[in-house]
Structures are given as C-alpha cells and as structure tokens.
XYZ file of C-alpha atoms in Angstrom:
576
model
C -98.308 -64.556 -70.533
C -95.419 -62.871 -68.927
C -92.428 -63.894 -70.537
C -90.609 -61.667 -68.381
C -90.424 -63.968 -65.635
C -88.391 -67.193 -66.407
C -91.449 -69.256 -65.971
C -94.753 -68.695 -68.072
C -98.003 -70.089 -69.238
C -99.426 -69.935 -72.824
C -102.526 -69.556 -71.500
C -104.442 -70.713 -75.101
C -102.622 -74.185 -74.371
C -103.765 -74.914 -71.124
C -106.542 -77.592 -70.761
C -107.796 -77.035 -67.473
C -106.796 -79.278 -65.303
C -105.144 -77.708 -62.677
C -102.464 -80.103 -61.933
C -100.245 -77.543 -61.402
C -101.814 -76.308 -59.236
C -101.833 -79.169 -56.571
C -98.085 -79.534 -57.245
C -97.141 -76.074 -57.149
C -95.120 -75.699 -53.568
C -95.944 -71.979 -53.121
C -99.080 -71.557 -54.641
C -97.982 -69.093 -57.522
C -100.676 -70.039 -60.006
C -103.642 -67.727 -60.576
C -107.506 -69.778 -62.875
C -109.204 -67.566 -64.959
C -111.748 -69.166 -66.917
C -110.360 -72.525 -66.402
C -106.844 -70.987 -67.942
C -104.337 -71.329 -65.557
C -101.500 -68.588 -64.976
C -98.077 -67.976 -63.093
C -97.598 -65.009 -60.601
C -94.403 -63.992 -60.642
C -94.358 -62.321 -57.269
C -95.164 -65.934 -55.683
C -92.862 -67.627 -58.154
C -89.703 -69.199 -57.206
C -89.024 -70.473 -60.952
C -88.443 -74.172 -59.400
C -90.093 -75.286 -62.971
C -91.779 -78.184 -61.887
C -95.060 -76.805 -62.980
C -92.948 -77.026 -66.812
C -92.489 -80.782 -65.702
C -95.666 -81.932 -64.839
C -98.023 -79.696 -66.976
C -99.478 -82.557 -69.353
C -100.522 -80.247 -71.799
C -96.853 -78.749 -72.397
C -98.593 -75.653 -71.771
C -95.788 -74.136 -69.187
C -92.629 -72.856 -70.666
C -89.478 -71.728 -69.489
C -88.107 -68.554 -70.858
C -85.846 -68.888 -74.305
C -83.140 -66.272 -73.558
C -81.014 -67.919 -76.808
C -80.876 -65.326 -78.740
C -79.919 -62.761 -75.924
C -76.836 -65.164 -75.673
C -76.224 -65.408 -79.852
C -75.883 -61.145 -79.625
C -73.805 -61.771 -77.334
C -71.378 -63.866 -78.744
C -71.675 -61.347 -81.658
C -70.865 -58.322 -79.303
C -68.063 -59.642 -77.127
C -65.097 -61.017 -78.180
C -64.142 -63.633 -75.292
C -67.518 -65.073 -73.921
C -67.165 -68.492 -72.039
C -69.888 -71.232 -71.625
C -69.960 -72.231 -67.972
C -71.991 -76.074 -67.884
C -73.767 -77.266 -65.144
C -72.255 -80.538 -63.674
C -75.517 -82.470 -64.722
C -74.569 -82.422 -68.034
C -73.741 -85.983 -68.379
C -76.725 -87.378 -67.130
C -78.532 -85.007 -70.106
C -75.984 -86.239 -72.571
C -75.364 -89.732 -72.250
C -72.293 -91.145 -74.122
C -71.202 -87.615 -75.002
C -67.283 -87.028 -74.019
C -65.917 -84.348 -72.547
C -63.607 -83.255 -75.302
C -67.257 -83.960 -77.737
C -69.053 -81.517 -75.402
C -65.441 -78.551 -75.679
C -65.534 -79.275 -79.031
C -69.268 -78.351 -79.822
C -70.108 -75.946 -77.455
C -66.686 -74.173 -79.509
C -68.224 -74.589 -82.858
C -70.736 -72.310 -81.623
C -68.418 -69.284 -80.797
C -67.622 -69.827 -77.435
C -63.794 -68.759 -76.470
C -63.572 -71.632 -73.668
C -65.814 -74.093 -71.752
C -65.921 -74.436 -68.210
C -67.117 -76.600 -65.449
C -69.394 -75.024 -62.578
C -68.233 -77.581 -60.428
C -65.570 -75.541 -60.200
C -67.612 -73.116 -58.070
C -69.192 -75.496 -56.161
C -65.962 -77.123 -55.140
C -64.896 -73.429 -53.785
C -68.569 -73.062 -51.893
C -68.363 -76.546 -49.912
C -64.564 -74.961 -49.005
C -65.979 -71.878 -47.638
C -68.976 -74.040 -46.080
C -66.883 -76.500 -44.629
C -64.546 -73.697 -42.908
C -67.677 -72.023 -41.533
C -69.318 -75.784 -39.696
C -65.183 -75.562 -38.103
C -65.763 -72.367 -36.951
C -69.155 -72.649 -35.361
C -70.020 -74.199 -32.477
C -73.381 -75.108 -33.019
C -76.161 -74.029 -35.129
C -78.494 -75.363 -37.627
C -76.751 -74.334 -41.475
C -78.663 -74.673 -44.592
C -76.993 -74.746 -48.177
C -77.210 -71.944 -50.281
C -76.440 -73.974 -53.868
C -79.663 -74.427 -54.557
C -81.582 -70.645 -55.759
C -85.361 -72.538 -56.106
C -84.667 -73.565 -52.493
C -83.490 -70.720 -51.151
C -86.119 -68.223 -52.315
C -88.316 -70.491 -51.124
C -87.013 -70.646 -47.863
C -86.614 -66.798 -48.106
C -90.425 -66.374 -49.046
C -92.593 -68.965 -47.532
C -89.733 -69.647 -44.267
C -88.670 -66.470 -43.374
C -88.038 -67.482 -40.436
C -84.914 -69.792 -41.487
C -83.528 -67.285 -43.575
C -80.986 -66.613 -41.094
C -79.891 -70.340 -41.256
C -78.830 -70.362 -44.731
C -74.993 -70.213 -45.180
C -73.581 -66.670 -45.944
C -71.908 -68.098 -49.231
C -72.519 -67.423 -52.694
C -74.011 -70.291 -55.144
C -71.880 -72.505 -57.343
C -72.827 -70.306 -60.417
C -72.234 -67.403 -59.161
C -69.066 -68.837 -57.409
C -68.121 -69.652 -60.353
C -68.148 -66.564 -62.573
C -66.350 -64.670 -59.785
C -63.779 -67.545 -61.021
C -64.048 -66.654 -64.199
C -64.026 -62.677 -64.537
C -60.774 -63.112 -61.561
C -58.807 -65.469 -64.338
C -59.751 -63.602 -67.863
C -61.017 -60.217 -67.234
C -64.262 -58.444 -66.141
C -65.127 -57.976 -69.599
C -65.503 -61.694 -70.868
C -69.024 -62.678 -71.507
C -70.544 -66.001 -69.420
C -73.086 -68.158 -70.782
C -74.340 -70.580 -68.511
C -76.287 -73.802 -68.984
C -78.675 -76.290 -66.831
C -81.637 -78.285 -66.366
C -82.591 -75.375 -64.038
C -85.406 -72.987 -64.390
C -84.403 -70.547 -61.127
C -80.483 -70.030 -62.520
C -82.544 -67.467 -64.813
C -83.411 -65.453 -61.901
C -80.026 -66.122 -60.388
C -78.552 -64.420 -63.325
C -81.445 -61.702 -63.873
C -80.336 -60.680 -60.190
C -76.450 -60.723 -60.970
C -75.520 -59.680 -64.745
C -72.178 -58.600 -63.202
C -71.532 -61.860 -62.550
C -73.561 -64.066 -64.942
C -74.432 -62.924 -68.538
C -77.008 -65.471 -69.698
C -78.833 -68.765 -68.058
C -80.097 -71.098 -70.802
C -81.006 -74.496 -70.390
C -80.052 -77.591 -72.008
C -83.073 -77.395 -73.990
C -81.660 -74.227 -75.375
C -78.460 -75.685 -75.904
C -80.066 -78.754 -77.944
C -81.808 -76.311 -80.066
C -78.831 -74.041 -80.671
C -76.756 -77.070 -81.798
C -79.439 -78.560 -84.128
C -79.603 -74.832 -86.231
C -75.739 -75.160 -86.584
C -75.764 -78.774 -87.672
C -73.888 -80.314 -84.990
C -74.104 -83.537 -83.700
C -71.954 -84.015 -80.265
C -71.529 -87.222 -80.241
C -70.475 -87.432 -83.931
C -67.534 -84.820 -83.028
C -63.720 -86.233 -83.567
C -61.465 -84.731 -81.020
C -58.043 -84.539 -80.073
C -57.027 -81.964 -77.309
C -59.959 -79.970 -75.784
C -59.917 -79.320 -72.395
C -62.360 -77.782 -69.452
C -60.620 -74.336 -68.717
C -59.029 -72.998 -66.011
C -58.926 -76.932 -64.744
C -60.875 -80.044 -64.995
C -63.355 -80.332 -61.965
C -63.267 -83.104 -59.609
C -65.691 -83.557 -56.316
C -67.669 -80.193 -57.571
C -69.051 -82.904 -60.221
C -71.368 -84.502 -57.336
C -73.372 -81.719 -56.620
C -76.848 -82.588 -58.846
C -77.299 -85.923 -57.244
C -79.285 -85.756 -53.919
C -76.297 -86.068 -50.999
C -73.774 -85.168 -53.062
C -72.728 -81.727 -51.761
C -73.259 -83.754 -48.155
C -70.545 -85.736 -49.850
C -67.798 -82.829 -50.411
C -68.080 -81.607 -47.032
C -67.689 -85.275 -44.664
C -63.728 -85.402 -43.198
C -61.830 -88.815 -43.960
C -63.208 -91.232 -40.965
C -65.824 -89.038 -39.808
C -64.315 -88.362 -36.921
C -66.444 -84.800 -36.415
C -69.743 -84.705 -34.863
C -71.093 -82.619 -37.613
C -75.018 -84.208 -38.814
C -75.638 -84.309 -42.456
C -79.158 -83.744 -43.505
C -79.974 -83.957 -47.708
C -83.461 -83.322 -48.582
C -85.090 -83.006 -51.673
C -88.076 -81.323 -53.221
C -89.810 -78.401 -51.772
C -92.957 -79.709 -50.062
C -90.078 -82.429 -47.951
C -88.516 -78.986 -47.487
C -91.302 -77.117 -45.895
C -92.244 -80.184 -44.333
C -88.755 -80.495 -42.409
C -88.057 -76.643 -41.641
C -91.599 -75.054 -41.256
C -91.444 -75.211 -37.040
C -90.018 -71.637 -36.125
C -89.121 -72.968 -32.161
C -86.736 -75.444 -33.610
C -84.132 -75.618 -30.785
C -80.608 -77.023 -31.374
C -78.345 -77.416 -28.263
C -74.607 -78.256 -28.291
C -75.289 -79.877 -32.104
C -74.636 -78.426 -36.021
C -76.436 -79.896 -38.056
C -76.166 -78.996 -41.646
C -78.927 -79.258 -44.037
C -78.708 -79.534 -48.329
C -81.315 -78.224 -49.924
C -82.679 -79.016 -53.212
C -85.595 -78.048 -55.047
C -85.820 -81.394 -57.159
C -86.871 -84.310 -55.811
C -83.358 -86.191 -56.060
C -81.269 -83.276 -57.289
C -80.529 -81.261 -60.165
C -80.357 -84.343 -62.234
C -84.357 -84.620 -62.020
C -84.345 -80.502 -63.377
C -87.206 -79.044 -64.854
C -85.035 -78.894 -68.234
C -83.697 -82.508 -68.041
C -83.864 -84.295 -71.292
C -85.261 -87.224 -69.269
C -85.292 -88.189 -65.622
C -81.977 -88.615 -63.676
C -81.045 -90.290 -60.870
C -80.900 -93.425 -61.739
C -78.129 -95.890 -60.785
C -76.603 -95.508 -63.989
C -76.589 -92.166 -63.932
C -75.178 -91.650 -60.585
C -71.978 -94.293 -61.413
C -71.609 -91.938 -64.691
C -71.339 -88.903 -62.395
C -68.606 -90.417 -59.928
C -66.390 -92.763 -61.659
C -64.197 -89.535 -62.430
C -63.928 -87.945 -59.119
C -60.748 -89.079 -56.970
C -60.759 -86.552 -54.375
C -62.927 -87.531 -51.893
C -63.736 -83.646 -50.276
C -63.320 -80.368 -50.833
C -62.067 -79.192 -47.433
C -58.753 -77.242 -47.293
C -59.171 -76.110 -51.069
C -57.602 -72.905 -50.925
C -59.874 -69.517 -51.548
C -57.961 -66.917 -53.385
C -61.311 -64.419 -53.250
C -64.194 -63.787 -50.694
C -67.259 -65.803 -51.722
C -69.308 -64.790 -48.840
C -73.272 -63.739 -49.062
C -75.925 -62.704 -47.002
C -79.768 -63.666 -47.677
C -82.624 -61.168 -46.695
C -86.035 -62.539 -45.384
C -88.379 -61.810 -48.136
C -91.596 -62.986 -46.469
C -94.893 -63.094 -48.623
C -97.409 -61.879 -46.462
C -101.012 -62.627 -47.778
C -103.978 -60.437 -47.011
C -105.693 -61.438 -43.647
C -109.201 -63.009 -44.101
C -111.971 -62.731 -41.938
C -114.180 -66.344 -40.945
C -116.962 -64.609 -42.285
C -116.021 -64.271 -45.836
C -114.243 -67.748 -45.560
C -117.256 -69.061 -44.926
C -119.515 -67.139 -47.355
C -116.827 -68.122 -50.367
C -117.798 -72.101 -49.139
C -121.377 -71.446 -49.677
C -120.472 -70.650 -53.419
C -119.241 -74.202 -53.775
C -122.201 -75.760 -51.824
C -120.285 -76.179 -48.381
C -122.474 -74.879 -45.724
C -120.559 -76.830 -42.671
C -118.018 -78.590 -41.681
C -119.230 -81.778 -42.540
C -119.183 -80.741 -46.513
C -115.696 -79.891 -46.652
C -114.294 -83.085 -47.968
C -110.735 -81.779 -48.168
C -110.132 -83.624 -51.129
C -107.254 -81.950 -52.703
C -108.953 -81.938 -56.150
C -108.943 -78.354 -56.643
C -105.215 -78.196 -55.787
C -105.613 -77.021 -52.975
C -104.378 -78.756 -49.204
C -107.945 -78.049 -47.016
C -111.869 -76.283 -48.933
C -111.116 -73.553 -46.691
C -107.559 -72.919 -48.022
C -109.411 -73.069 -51.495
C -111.620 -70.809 -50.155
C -108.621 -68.169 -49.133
C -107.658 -68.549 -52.936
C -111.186 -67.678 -54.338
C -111.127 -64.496 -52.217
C -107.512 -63.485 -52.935
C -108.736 -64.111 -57.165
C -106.429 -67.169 -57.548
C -109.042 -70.099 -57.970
C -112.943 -69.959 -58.869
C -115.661 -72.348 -57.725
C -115.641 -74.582 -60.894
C -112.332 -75.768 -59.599
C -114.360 -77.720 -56.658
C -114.795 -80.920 -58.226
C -117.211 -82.407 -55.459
C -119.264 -78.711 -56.137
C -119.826 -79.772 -60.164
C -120.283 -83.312 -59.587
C -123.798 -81.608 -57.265
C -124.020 -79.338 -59.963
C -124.341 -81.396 -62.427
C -126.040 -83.983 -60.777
C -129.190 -81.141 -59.799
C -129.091 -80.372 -63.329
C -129.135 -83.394 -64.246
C -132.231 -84.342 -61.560
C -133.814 -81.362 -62.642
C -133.853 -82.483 -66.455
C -134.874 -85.558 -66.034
C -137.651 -84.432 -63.292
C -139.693 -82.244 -65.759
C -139.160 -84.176 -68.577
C -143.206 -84.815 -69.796
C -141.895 -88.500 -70.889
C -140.432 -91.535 -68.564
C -136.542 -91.442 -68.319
C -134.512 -94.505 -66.827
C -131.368 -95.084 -66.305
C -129.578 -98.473 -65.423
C -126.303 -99.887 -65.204
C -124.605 -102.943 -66.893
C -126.462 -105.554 -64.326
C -129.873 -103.842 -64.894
C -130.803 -102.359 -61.821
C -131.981 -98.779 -61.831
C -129.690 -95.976 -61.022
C -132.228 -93.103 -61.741
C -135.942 -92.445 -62.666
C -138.230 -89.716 -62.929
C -142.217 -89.997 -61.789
C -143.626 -90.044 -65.649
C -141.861 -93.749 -65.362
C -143.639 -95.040 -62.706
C -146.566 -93.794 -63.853
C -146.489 -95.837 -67.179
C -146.894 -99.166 -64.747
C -148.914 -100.108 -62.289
C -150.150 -98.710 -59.453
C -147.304 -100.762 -56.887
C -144.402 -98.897 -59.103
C -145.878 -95.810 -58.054
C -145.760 -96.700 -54.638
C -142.097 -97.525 -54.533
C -140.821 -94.797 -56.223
C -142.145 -92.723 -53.222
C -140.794 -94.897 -51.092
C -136.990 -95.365 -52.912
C -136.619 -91.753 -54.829
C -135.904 -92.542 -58.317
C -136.196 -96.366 -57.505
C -132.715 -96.280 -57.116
C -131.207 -99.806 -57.084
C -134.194 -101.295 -58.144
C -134.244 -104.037 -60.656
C -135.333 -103.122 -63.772
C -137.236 -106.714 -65.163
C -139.323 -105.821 -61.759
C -140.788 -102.996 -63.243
C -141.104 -103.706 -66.923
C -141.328 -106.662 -69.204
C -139.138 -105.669 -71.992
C -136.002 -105.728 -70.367
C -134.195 -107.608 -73.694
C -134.298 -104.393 -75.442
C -131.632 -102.781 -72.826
C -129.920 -106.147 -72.788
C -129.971 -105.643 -76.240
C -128.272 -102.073 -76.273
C -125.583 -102.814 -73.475
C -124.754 -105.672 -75.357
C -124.256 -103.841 -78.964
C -123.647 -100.322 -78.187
C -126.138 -99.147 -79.940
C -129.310 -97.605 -79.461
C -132.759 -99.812 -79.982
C -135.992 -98.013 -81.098
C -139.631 -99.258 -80.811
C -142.372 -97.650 -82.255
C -145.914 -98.887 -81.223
C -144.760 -101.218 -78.531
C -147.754 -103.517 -77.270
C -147.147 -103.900 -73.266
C -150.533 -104.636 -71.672
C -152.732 -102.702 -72.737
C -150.531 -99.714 -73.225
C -149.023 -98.904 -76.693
C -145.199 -97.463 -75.795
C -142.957 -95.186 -77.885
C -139.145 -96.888 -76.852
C -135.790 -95.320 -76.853
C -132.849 -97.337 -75.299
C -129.385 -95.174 -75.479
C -125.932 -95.997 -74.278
C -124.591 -93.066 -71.983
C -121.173 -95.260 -71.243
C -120.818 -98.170 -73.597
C -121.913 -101.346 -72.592
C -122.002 -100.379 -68.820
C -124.736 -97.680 -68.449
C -127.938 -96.836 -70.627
C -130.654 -94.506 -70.736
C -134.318 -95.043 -72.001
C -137.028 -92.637 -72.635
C -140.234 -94.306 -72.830
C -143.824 -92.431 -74.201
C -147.117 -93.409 -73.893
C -148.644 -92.955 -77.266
C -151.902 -95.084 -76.297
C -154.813 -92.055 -76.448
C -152.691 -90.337 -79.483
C -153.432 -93.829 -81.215
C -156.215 -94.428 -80.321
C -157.298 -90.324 -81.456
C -155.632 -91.404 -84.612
C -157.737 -94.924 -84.654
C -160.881 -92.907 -84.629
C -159.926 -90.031 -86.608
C -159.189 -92.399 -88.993
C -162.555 -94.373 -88.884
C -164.448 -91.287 -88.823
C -162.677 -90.639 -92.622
C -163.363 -93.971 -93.625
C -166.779 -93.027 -93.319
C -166.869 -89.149 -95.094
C -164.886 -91.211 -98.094
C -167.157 -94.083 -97.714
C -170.293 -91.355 -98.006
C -168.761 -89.255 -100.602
C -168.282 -92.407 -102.826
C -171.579 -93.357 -102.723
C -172.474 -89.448 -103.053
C -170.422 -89.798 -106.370
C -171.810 -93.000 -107.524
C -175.680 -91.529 -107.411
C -174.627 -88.322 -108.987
C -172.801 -90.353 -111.607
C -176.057 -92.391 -111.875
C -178.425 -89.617 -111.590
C -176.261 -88.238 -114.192
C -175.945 -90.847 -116.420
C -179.380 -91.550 -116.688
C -180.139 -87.861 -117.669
C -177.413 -87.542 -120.249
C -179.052 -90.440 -121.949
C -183.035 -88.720 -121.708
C -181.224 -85.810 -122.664
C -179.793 -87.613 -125.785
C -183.324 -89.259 -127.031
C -185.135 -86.204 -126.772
C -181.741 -84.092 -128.605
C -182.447 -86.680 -131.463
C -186.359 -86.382 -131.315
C -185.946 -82.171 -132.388
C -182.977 -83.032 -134.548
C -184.904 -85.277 -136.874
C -188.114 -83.254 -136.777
C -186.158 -80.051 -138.233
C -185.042 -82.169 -141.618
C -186.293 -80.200 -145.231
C -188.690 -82.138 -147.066
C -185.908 -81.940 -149.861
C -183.588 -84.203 -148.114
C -186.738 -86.286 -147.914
C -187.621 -86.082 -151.507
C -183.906 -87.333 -152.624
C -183.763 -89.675 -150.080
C -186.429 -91.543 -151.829
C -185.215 -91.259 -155.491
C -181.971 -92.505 -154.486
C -183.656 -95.426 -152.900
C-alpha cells in the first residue's frame, strides 16, 4: 500500500483477478502472489482501475481530514466544485449545494468553470494566432501525463495553458488574497496530483466521495436545505459548465457560423487516446486541428469518483439548460495563464530476444504457434507479458492458457497412476477422459481402442459398460451413487459415480474387487471348516468327558460306602 500516491491498492482485498490489469492504459500495476499493486512512477492517477476493480479493492486517497485542519487553521478557505457536480447530485440546487458546503466552514463556494471559461479564452486566442499546427488541450491532468509519459513525443502539442483548476485558483488568490485556503472537489482521481504539484495554487483535492462523507458526519442533507440568497462567488459560471461532457470544451471554443477553418477533434478515454496520437511522423500542412483530451471515456461526468455513471441524455440537458453564452472567445484575461509541459518519457529497460523467449518457456510457449495472444493475463501480445515477467510486474500463473495445461497434466497425471479405473463423461454420456486401469476392467476390444483414441475420448460410454443407469442416475440427481459388490459378467465391481459439475459432468472410479472376494470366499470356507473341526473336537471331549465324570462318580461312591463304621451300621438296624 502506498497511500502516498493518490491511487492505492489494499492489497489483503484483492481477489486476483487481474482486471485491472488489462484495463490499465499504462501498465502501472505490479502481481505478487496473485495480489495486485499500483506503481506510482507509471501511474497517471486516471482511477479507472478504482472503477472497474470488482473487488473494491483500489482506493483513492482520503485527504479529508488534511482539508478539516485546514478549515481549522485558516480563516477564509473557499471550496472550488468541479462543474460535474450536478450530474453527481441530481435534484440538488445551487443555492442547496452554497448552503451546505457553508455549513461545513467554508467562507465561499465557487465554480471551476470559472477557470475553464478563462483557459478556452487563452486557447482560443492561441488557434487565432497560429497558422497551423496540431494543439492538444491541457484541461484534462490524467491525459496529459499520459501524453507526457507514454507520448513524449506530442508533448510539444499540448497547449501552453494552465488547467481549469489551477486556472481557477489563480482566480481566486487574485480576488481574496494569497492567504485564503482552496478546497477543491471532483469525480477526479489525477486533480490530487494536480494539487500535490501546486499547493501554491491549490490547497486540497477531495472527491465527491469525500464530500458525501464529510456531509453525512455533520448531519446534512443537501437536498433537505431551505435557502434564500446563496450565491457562486466571484460570479455564476456560464459556458465553463460544459467542460465534463465529452465535446464540450470543443463547444466553448467554435465562432458563431463556423466560419474558421479550425478542425475540432474530442476524444475520450486513454487507450482512443494512444490509439489516435501514438504515430510520431504525423504531418499537418496548411491545417490546425485542435484535439480535447479526456481521460474518461465520455468526460469527467463518467470520473473515477462519480456517484454513478454520467453521460446520459439526462444528464447532459441538466448540464446545458443554464448556459446562454454560446463561447468563451473574447472573455477578457486580467492575468497570464500560460504553461509549459516537459516530456517526461518512461523509458523501460531494453530486453534481449533471448530472455523474451526463455520467460515464454516458463509459461509453456516454446514457439510462435503457442502464443495465443489472448489478452487474459492483461496483457496486449505473450511476449509483452513476457517483458512484464522480466521487468517483476506479472508472474506465470497470470497465463491462463499456461494453468489450464497445468492443470490439465496434473490432472492426466492423477488420473494416469491412479491403481483403480477413473472415467469421466459429460451430460450426453460420452467419455471425456479415461485412464488404462478402465479399459482393462472390459474386454479385450476396450483395450484396443483406448490405444487407438487416448483416454477414449468421445467415446460412448453404454459402448463400454453395461451399467450406464447409474451415471444417468447421478447426472440426473446430483448426487453421488455407490455400489458395493456389483455383478457385471463375471467380474464383481466396487462403483463410485460423482458429480464434478452438476448435472453436466461426472466422474466414476470403478475397482475390481473379484480375487479380494473371492480370497475372502475361501478364507472364509477354510474357517468354516477349523470351527466345523473344533466343534466336533469339543463335542468328543465333552463326551469323552462326560462319560468319565460319570465312571469317576460310581467308583467315588464304591470307596465312599466301603469306609462307613460298623456303628452307623448297628443303629441303622435298630432304628429299622
């Protein structure tokens, strides 16, 4: 995590799935154990790795309470709001939005369309003065770095005027003092570096996410807000308010009729940019052409920090149905807003073929004919995936097609050296995999075939065993069947059918208990016989005994009655 930069990654909420990845324009994400990261130094902060990341696990830095001590430090700070407001804030008023952002301490609130009224001024004086050329805006900071980074080579085409923001709190400081405090807010992600880069000029960036939060802890509800008399300060905007729809800077600069033969370009998102500006011998006789450039796919109203998606019809009519002026040429500029832009070109290290090709043989790609170029891993080509895994951004597991193989050889190898037969069929009951153990348990013709089709892939299953009602059985229910002791011939079968995806694949392993049954059979006949012998053992001894417990008694009685006194004879007889 680098909360430093204005974009970051909690890395323990990522679910690697790289989507960012294959959206990110320039690249500036780094996997680590299936964890995906931002690198700032490739960054442009365009965000929309915050707007697609499914698992929510991209942020964009919360600089709130930098701008609460500041409010608490400074006596007069102002909030500056990004024209796009009212496409975040549907059915909030102006005076509702004065009122609130007031209630939190601000001293006045002020448009930014301001600013960008003042830059498509100073643009529109610099297409009359110029012959020819091709001139690229500079309102748009994702675009720009980007340009400045990954196009160095149209750096020089970017108009030498400052952004709307900072435009704007040049405004600002000029009409209530150096010392006032400027809190800024957007949908925009890359304003935080714009502001990072210019704290003379711009205190704080938040987004409207911030904003939302901030007026939830104090309890206020905008559009619940009764008001009477606020007002935008210096002045209410008017054409400025077009800028965050795609064209609508183009729209500030056209003369009444058209009558120039100026060519307006507007193009939106950052791979249509590359795509449009990445030829360096890009010749341009006798023509200017002017180009807008913004980051988000159909403006600022589609922002990283959007409470929803803009652009809509809807939101465009809510945009324009207060603008009268129809430009902003001949606006008068009381200050110089002009700006110069410096290539800052990232240069990656230089790879050799060689160790291209040696990091494809990690993922199983050994010619041309393996790289599928399938854009899974995020990246545009394998070998461009390949670059990454050298330069530490990406590792193999990324290769999709390469785990797939993995897995499946795993997979083959399992089932292979598994002692038992393993099967596995689909939903109409022909064979997708085997092992050899399985066409062993049949007959000699099953054999044949499986050395003929490898696994007897595609073969139906009811042609190679009898009891195919038990996996009709199981795709049917879900559930697994068991048979223990299964007659089939003359083979007795061990049977266990298993749903890998319910009721469209299933898995069997089958085991041929026949010589453990019959070894128990026998075993078991040969100790019917020790018990049978042992009982008749027992019965002689019992006899055997018997009959010499009863000589044993006679002859007892025999010296008993021969040891009786005569005495005892004697009364015997008197008594009688």
């Amino acid at each position: 995590m680098n909360k430093e930069h204005p974009v970051y990654t909690i890395v323990n909420e990522c679910q690697d799935c790289c989507k960012c990845v294959r959206h990110c324009p320039s690249k500036a994400i780094k996997v680590v154990d299936g964890r995906a990261s931002v690198i700032p130094e490739l960054c442009i902060s365009c965000g929309l790795c915050v707007k697609i990341c499914p698992a929510g696990a991209k942020h964009i830095r919360n600089d709130l309470p930098r701008a609460q001590y500041l409010l608490e430090e400074k006596k007069n700070v102002y909030a500056a709001i990004a024209p796009s407001w009212r496409t975040n804030y549907p059915g909030v008023s102006d005076k509702q939005l004065i009122k609130g952002l007031k209630e939190l301490g601000f001293t006045g609130v002020s448009e930014t369309a301001l600013g960008a009224e003042l830059v498509s001024a100073a643009t529109g004086e610099l297409l009359d003065k110029s012959d020819s050329g091709i001139f690229i805006s500079s309102a748009c900071p994702a675009a720009v770095d980007y340009i400045r980074k990954y196009l160095p080579h149209q750096t020089k085409n970017i108009t030498p005027v400052l952004s709307p923001l900072l435009t704007h709190g040049t405004l600002l400081k000029r009409k209530y003092g150096k010392n006032i405090g400027i809190v800024f807010f957007s949908p925009c992600a890359a304003k935080k570096t714009e502001a990072d880069n210019h704290p003379d000029l711009v205190d704080v960036a938040l987004t409207f996410k911030d904003l939302d939060l901030w007026l939830k802890e104090n309890h206020i509800k905008l559009t619940k807000l009764q008001t009477s008399r606020e007002i935008f300060v210096p002045r209410t905007a008017q054409e400025g308010r077009l800028y965050p729809m795609e064209g609508g800077m183009i729209d500030t600069l056209r003369k009444s009729g058209n009558q120039e033969k100026n060519y307006y370009m507007s193009v939106t998102g950052l791979t249509s940019i590359d795509r449009l500006l990445g030829n360096e011998n890009i010749y341009c006789p006798d023509m200017k052409i002017f180009i807008e450039c913004l980051a988000c796919e159909g403006g600022c109203v589609n922002g990283p920090a959007m409470e929803k998606s803009g652009g809509t019809l809807n939101d465009i009519i809510t945009t324009c149905k207060d603008v009268t002026r129809q430009n902003s040429l001949g606006r008068k500029l009381d200050f110089g807003i002009t700006s110069g832009f410096i290539p800052e070109e990232v240069k990656p290290i230089e790879i050799s073929e060689k160790n291209i090709k040696n990091a494809l043989t990690k993922v199983g790609k050994y010619s041309i004919a393996d790289e599928l170029n399938c854009g899974g891993c995020g990246y545009g080509t394998c070998r461009e995936f390949a670059k990454a895994m050298i330069r530490k951004k990406a590792e193999p597991k990324m290769c999709l097609s390469y785990l797939r193989k993995l897995a499946q050889r795993q997979s083959n190898a399992l089932i292979k050296y598994i002692p038992a037969g393993v099967v596995i069929a689909n939903d109409k009951l022909k064979i997708i995999e085997s092992n050899l153990a399985f066409s062993r348990l049949f007959d000699e013709s099953t054999q044949l075939a499986y050395d003929a089709v490898p696994g007897l892939a595609g073969v139906e299953l009811s042609k190679v065993l009898s009891f195919t009602d038990l996996f009709e059985a199981a795709l049917a229910s879900g559930k697994d069947v068991c048979r223990e002791n299964f007659m089939c011939d003359d083979k007795i079968l061990n049977i266990n059918v298993f749903t890998i995806e319910r009721h469209r694949i299933i898995g069997a392993i089958i085991q041929d208990v026949t010589e453990a049954e019959i070894h128990r059979e026998s075993i078991a006949e040969k100790a019917q016989e020790v018990i049978q012998k042992n009982v008749l053992t027992v019965q002689k001894v019992a006899r055997y005994l018997g009959e010499h417990m009863a000589d044993t008694e006679i002859i007892l009685r025999e010296v008993a009655s021969g040891y009786k006194s005569p005495n005892a004879k004697s009364k015997k007889k008197k008594n009688d």
